[in-house]
PDB file of C-alpha atoms in Angstrom:
ATOM      1  CA  MET T   1      65.503  60.925 -57.556  1.00 45.00           C
ATOM      2  CA  ASN T   2      63.203  63.026 -58.802  1.00 47.00           C
ATOM      3  CA  ALA T   3      63.634  66.831 -59.418  1.00 46.00           C
ATOM      4  CA  GLN T   4      63.200  67.631 -55.819  1.00 50.00           C
ATOM      5  CA  GLY T   5      66.020  65.435 -54.723  1.00 48.00           C
ATOM      6  CA  LYS T   6      63.927  62.685 -52.922  1.00 49.00           C
ATOM      7  CA  GLN T   7      63.999  58.947 -53.542  1.00 48.00           C
ATOM      8  CA  GLN T   8      61.115  57.903 -55.336  1.00 46.00           C
ATOM      9  CA  ASP T   9      61.125  53.947 -54.925  1.00 48.00           C
ATOM     10  CA  SER T  10      64.605  52.796 -53.902  1.00 47.00           C
ATOM     11  CA  GLY T  11      63.774  52.535 -50.227  1.00 62.00           C
ATOM     12  CA  VAL T  12      63.747  54.570 -47.113  1.00 63.00           C
ATOM     13  CA  PRO T  13      66.944  56.407 -46.877  1.00 67.00           C
ATOM     14  CA  GLY T  14      68.896  56.005 -43.791  1.00 73.00           C
ATOM     15  CA  PHE T  15      67.532  52.268 -43.139  1.00 81.00           C
ATOM     16  CA  SER T  16      69.570  49.035 -43.396  1.00 86.00           C
ATOM     17  CA  PHE T  17      68.358  45.762 -42.521  1.00 89.00           C
ATOM     18  CA  ALA T  18      72.143  44.776 -41.787  1.00 91.00           C
ATOM     19  CA  LYS T  19      72.435  47.678 -39.336  1.00 92.00           C
ATOM     20  CA  LEU T  20      69.029  46.816 -37.835  1.00 91.00           C
ATOM     21  CA  ALA T  21      70.400  42.743 -37.566  1.00 93.00           C
ATOM     22  CA  LEU T  22      73.793  44.149 -36.247  1.00 95.00           C
ATOM     23  CA  PHE T  23      72.448  46.391 -33.240  1.00 94.00           C
ATOM     24  CA  SER T  24      69.570  44.121 -32.526  1.00 94.00           C
ATOM     25  CA  LEU T  25      71.856  40.957 -32.157  1.00 94.00           C
ATOM     26  CA  GLY T  26      74.558  43.018 -30.660  1.00 96.00           C
ATOM     27  CA  SER T  27      72.289  44.184 -27.760  1.00 96.00           C
ATOM     28  CA  GLY T  28      71.418  40.299 -27.200  1.00 95.00           C
ATOM     29  CA  VAL T  29      75.186  39.364 -27.022  1.00 96.00           C
ATOM     30  CA  ALA T  30      75.868  42.276 -24.549  1.00 96.00           C
ATOM     31  CA  VAL T  31      73.155  40.811 -22.475  1.00 96.00           C
ATOM     32  CA  LEU T  32      74.633  37.414 -22.506  1.00 95.00           C
ATOM     33  CA  LEU T  33      77.984  38.690 -21.675  1.00 96.00           C
ATOM     34  CA  VAL T  34      76.855  40.451 -18.620  1.00 96.00           C
ATOM     35  CA  SER T  35      74.864  37.453 -17.347  1.00 96.00           C
ATOM     36  CA  ILE T  36      77.350  34.504 -18.184  1.00 96.00           C
ATOM     37  CA  PRO T  37      79.643  35.648 -15.303  1.00 96.00           C
ATOM     38  CA  ILE T  38      76.776  35.968 -13.132  1.00 96.00           C
ATOM     39  CA  ILE T  39      75.480  32.421 -14.237  1.00 96.00           C
ATOM     40  CA  MET T  40      79.144  30.901 -13.565  1.00 96.00           C
ATOM     41  CA  VAL T  41      79.103  32.316 -10.087  1.00 96.00           C
ATOM     42  CA  LEU T  42      75.651  31.014  -9.124  1.00 95.00           C
ATOM     43  CA  THR T  43      76.755  27.614 -10.591  1.00 95.00           C
ATOM     44  CA  GLN T  44      79.052  27.426  -7.648  1.00 96.00           C
ATOM     45  CA  VAL T  45      76.536  28.250  -5.148  1.00 94.00           C
ATOM     46  CA  SER T  46      73.319  26.367  -6.609  1.00 95.00           C
ATOM     47  CA  SER T  47      72.656  25.127  -9.684  1.00 94.00           C
ATOM     48  CA  VAL T  48      69.207  25.824  -9.364  1.00 96.00           C
ATOM     49  CA  ALA T  49      69.930  29.258  -9.004  1.00 96.00           C
ATOM     50  CA  ALA T  50      72.024  29.351 -11.932  1.00 96.00           C
ATOM     51  CA  LEU T  51      69.338  27.696 -13.800  1.00 96.00           C
ATOM     52  CA  VAL T  52      66.867  30.096 -13.074  1.00 96.00           C
ATOM     53  CA  ALA T  53      69.317  33.201 -14.065  1.00 96.00           C
ATOM     54  CA  GLY T  54      69.811  31.608 -17.466  1.00 96.00           C
ATOM     55  CA  LEU T  55      66.369  31.179 -18.248  1.00 97.00           C
ATOM     56  CA  LEU T  56      65.931  34.996 -16.784  1.00 97.00           C
ATOM     57  CA  ALA T  57      68.903  35.783 -19.104  1.00 97.00           C
ATOM     58  CA  LEU T  58      67.289  34.078 -22.421  1.00 96.00           C
ATOM     59  CA  VAL T  59      63.832  36.011 -21.424  1.00 97.00           C
ATOM     60  CA  LEU T  60      65.895  39.204 -20.933  1.00 97.00           C
ATOM     61  CA  MET T  61      68.010  38.798 -23.971  1.00 97.00           C
ATOM     62  CA  VAL T  62      64.799  38.297 -26.388  1.00 96.00           C
ATOM     63  CA  ALA T  63      63.215  41.337 -24.546  1.00 97.00           C
ATOM     64  CA  VAL T  64      66.257  43.641 -25.439  1.00 97.00           C
ATOM     65  CA  ILE T  65      66.377  42.728 -28.924  1.00 96.00           C
ATOM     66  CA  GLY T  66      62.642  43.435 -29.484  1.00 96.00           C
ATOM     67  CA  LEU T  67      63.094  46.688 -27.710  1.00 96.00           C
ATOM     68  CA  VAL T  68      66.013  47.761 -29.719  1.00 95.00           C
ATOM     69  CA  SER T  69      64.502  46.728 -33.032  1.00 95.00           C
ATOM     70  CA  HIS T  70      61.293  48.396 -32.308  1.00 95.00           C
ATOM     71  CA  ARG T  71      63.054  51.607 -31.368  1.00 94.00           C
ATOM     72  CA  MET T  72      64.920  51.682 -34.420  1.00 92.00           C
ATOM     73  CA  ILE T  73      62.001  50.794 -36.878  1.00 92.00           C
ATOM     74  CA  ALA T  74      60.019  53.633 -34.866  1.00 91.00           C
ATOM     75  CA  ALA T  75      62.400  55.923 -35.769  1.00 88.00           C
ATOM     76  CA  VAL T  76      62.710  55.270 -39.407  1.00 88.00           C
ATOM     77  CA  GLU T  77      58.856  55.178 -39.449  1.00 88.00           C
ATOM     78  CA  ARG T  78      58.505  58.731 -37.762  1.00 88.00           C
ATOM     79  CA  GLN T  79      61.039  59.821 -40.501  1.00 86.00           C
ATOM     80  CA  VAL T  80      59.101  58.156 -43.254  1.00 85.00           C
ATOM     81  CA  ARG T  81      55.924  59.649 -41.882  1.00 84.00           C
ATOM     82  CA  GLY T  82      57.613  63.312 -41.672  1.00 82.00           C
ATOM     83  CA  GLU T  83      58.784  63.041 -45.178  1.00 73.00           C
ATOM     84  CA  SER T  84      55.279  61.720 -46.524  1.00 69.00           C
ATOM     85  CA  ALA T  85      53.610  64.750 -44.676  1.00 66.00           C
ATOM     86  CA  ASP T  86      56.148  67.003 -46.461  1.00 63.00           C
ATOM     87  CA  ASP T  87      54.963  65.916 -49.714  1.00 60.00           C
ATOM     88  CA  THR T  88      51.381  67.096 -49.270  1.00 58.00           C
TER      89      THR T  88
END
């Protein structure tokens, strides 16, 4: 830390790769927890419908993981840009 109380080169305050991974993968797991019972019910009706629902669940899972990680990174980016604007 420098005399003004700001971090010099030790990273971005409030950002954690572990938190990013936990939130991103946790959101993907939440999508799977919702979609698996739906797929199981559809299996009783039609195997093709269950296959399509499973593929849609995978696409949705990837999209949700990307959305959550993008929002978290964007929030940190806004914080860093705001702090760098204060330095000038």
